[in-house]
Amino acid sequence: MNYDWHDWQPVQLTQSLIMNKNVEKRYIFDLTITKID
């Protein structure tokens, strides 16, 4: 059980990091569009 958890953890961490970056980009993108409008 422990071993599985350790295998799974890095993948989850990487995915959430990628998601956070995407959310940040989306947010900045939305800001730029609002400024243009």
mmCIF file of N, CA and C in Angstrom:
data_model
loop_
_atom_site.group_PDB
_atom_site.id
_atom_site.type_symbol
_atom_site.label_atom_id
_atom_site.label_comp_id
_atom_site.label_asym_id
_atom_site.label_seq_id
_atom_site.Cartn_x
_atom_site.Cartn_y
_atom_site.Cartn_z
ATOM 1 N N MET A 1 0.843 -1.201 0.000
ATOM 2 C CA MET A 1 0.000 0.000 0.000
ATOM 3 C C MET A 1 0.881 1.256 0.000
ATOM 4 N N ASN A 2 1.829 1.284 0.915
ATOM 5 C CA ASN A 2 2.727 2.426 0.996
ATOM 6 C C ASN A 2 3.484 2.642 -0.306
ATOM 7 N N TYR A 3 3.948 1.549 -0.865
ATOM 8 C CA TYR A 3 4.738 1.607 -2.092
ATOM 9 C C TYR A 3 3.899 2.194 -3.231
ATOM 10 N N ASP A 4 2.676 1.742 -3.337
ATOM 11 C CA ASP A 4 1.775 2.262 -4.367
ATOM 12 C C ASP A 4 1.579 3.762 -4.207
ATOM 13 N N TRP A 5 1.406 4.166 -2.982
ATOM 14 C CA TRP A 5 1.167 5.580 -2.711
ATOM 15 C C TRP A 5 2.352 6.420 -3.173
ATOM 16 N N HIS A 6 3.566 5.920 -2.913
ATOM 17 C CA HIS A 6 4.763 6.663 -3.324
ATOM 18 C C HIS A 6 4.883 6.697 -4.843
ATOM 19 N N ASP A 7 4.469 5.653 -5.487
ATOM 20 C CA ASP A 7 4.504 5.634 -6.951
ATOM 21 C C ASP A 7 3.533 6.659 -7.521
ATOM 22 N N TRP A 8 2.424 6.785 -6.872
ATOM 23 C CA TRP A 8 1.319 7.594 -7.378
ATOM 24 C C TRP A 8 1.536 9.075 -7.084
ATOM 25 N N GLN A 9 2.157 9.355 -5.957
ATOM 26 C CA GLN A 9 2.320 10.723 -5.471
ATOM 27 C C GLN A 9 2.982 11.670 -6.473
ATOM 28 N N PRO A 10 4.157 11.361 -7.008
ATOM 29 C CA PRO A 10 4.835 12.299 -7.909
ATOM 30 C C PRO A 10 3.979 12.651 -9.124
ATOM 31 N N VAL A 11 3.263 11.681 -9.626
ATOM 32 C CA VAL A 11 2.394 11.935 -10.781
ATOM 33 C C VAL A 11 1.337 12.972 -10.407
ATOM 34 N N GLN A 12 0.722 12.778 -9.266
ATOM 35 C CA GLN A 12 -0.293 13.727 -8.804
ATOM 36 C C GLN A 12 0.309 15.116 -8.625
ATOM 37 N N LEU A 13 1.465 15.167 -8.012
ATOM 38 C CA LEU A 13 2.122 16.453 -7.775
ATOM 39 C C LEU A 13 2.394 17.157 -9.090
ATOM 40 N N THR A 14 2.942 16.432 -10.047
ATOM 41 C CA THR A 14 3.259 17.019 -11.346
ATOM 42 C C THR A 14 1.988 17.515 -12.019
ATOM 43 N N GLN A 15 0.949 16.704 -11.979
ATOM 44 C CA GLN A 15 -0.307 17.094 -12.620
ATOM 45 C C GLN A 15 -0.879 18.354 -11.989
ATOM 46 N N SER A 16 -0.843 18.444 -10.675
ATOM 47 C CA SER A 16 -1.410 19.628 -10.032
ATOM 48 C C SER A 16 -0.548 20.854 -10.310
ATOM 49 N N LEU A 17 0.759 20.661 -10.419
ATOM 50 C CA LEU A 17 1.640 21.780 -10.771
ATOM 51 C C LEU A 17 1.305 22.281 -12.168
ATOM 52 N N ILE A 18 1.142 21.353 -13.101
ATOM 53 C CA ILE A 18 0.797 21.713 -14.481
ATOM 54 C C ILE A 18 -0.551 22.428 -14.496
ATOM 55 N N MET A 19 -1.516 21.916 -13.754
ATOM 56 C CA MET A 19 -2.837 22.544 -13.691
ATOM 57 C C MET A 19 -2.723 23.966 -13.155
ATOM 58 N N ASN A 20 -1.947 24.139 -12.105
ATOM 59 C CA ASN A 20 -1.774 25.469 -11.528
ATOM 60 C C ASN A 20 -1.187 26.430 -12.548
ATOM 61 N N LYS A 21 -0.201 25.980 -13.306
ATOM 62 C CA LYS A 21 0.408 26.826 -14.332
ATOM 63 C C LYS A 21 -0.633 27.190 -15.380
ATOM 64 N N ASN A 22 -1.447 26.213 -15.779
ATOM 65 C CA ASN A 22 -2.479 26.475 -16.778
ATOM 66 C C ASN A 22 -3.492 27.479 -16.260
ATOM 67 N N VAL A 23 -3.873 27.341 -15.010
ATOM 68 C CA VAL A 23 -4.833 28.266 -14.405
ATOM 69 C C VAL A 23 -4.236 29.676 -14.381
ATOM 70 N N GLU A 24 -2.953 29.762 -14.036
ATOM 71 C CA GLU A 24 -2.272 31.054 -14.019
ATOM 72 C C GLU A 24 -2.294 31.683 -15.406
ATOM 73 N N LYS A 25 -1.937 30.896 -16.420
ATOM 74 C CA LYS A 25 -1.931 31.398 -17.797
ATOM 75 C C LYS A 25 -3.326 31.864 -18.192
ATOM 76 N N ARG A 26 -4.313 31.053 -17.891
ATOM 77 C CA ARG A 26 -5.695 31.386 -18.229
ATOM 78 C C ARG A 26 -6.076 32.714 -17.588
ATOM 79 N N TYR A 27 -5.695 32.889 -16.337
ATOM 80 C CA TYR A 27 -6.018 34.099 -15.586
ATOM 81 C C TYR A 27 -5.362 35.319 -16.225
ATOM 82 N N ILE A 28 -4.089 35.205 -16.532
ATOM 83 C CA ILE A 28 -3.359 36.307 -17.175
ATOM 84 C C ILE A 28 -3.984 36.601 -18.536
ATOM 85 N N PHE A 29 -4.307 35.561 -19.271
ATOM 86 C CA PHE A 29 -4.926 35.705 -20.585
ATOM 87 C C PHE A 29 -6.243 36.474 -20.462
ATOM 88 N N ASP A 30 -7.072 36.089 -19.497
ATOM 89 C CA ASP A 30 -8.344 36.774 -19.261
ATOM 90 C C ASP A 30 -8.109 38.235 -18.923
ATOM 91 N N LEU A 31 -7.110 38.506 -18.122
ATOM 92 C CA LEU A 31 -6.791 39.886 -17.751
ATOM 93 C C LEU A 31 -6.439 40.694 -18.992
ATOM 94 N N THR A 32 -5.603 40.130 -19.850
ATOM 95 C CA THR A 32 -5.184 40.837 -21.056
ATOM 96 C C THR A 32 -6.390 41.133 -21.935
ATOM 97 N N ILE A 33 -7.253 40.160 -22.094
ATOM 98 C CA ILE A 33 -8.438 40.339 -22.947
ATOM 99 C C ILE A 33 -9.330 41.443 -22.371
ATOM 100 N N THR A 34 -9.478 41.461 -21.068
ATOM 101 C CA THR A 34 -10.318 42.499 -20.461
ATOM 102 C C THR A 34 -9.704 43.872 -20.699
ATOM 103 N N LYS A 35 -8.399 43.980 -20.580
ATOM 104 C CA LYS A 35 -7.734 45.267 -20.803
ATOM 105 C C LYS A 35 -7.942 45.732 -22.239
ATOM 106 N N ILE A 36 -7.852 44.798 -23.183
ATOM 107 C CA ILE A 36 -8.015 45.136 -24.603
ATOM 108 C C ILE A 36 -9.445 45.633 -24.846
ATOM 109 N N ASP A 37 -10.404 44.959 -24.274
ATOM 110 C CA ASP A 37 -11.805 45.382 -24.410
ATOM 111 C C ASP A 37 -11.989 46.687 -23.650
#
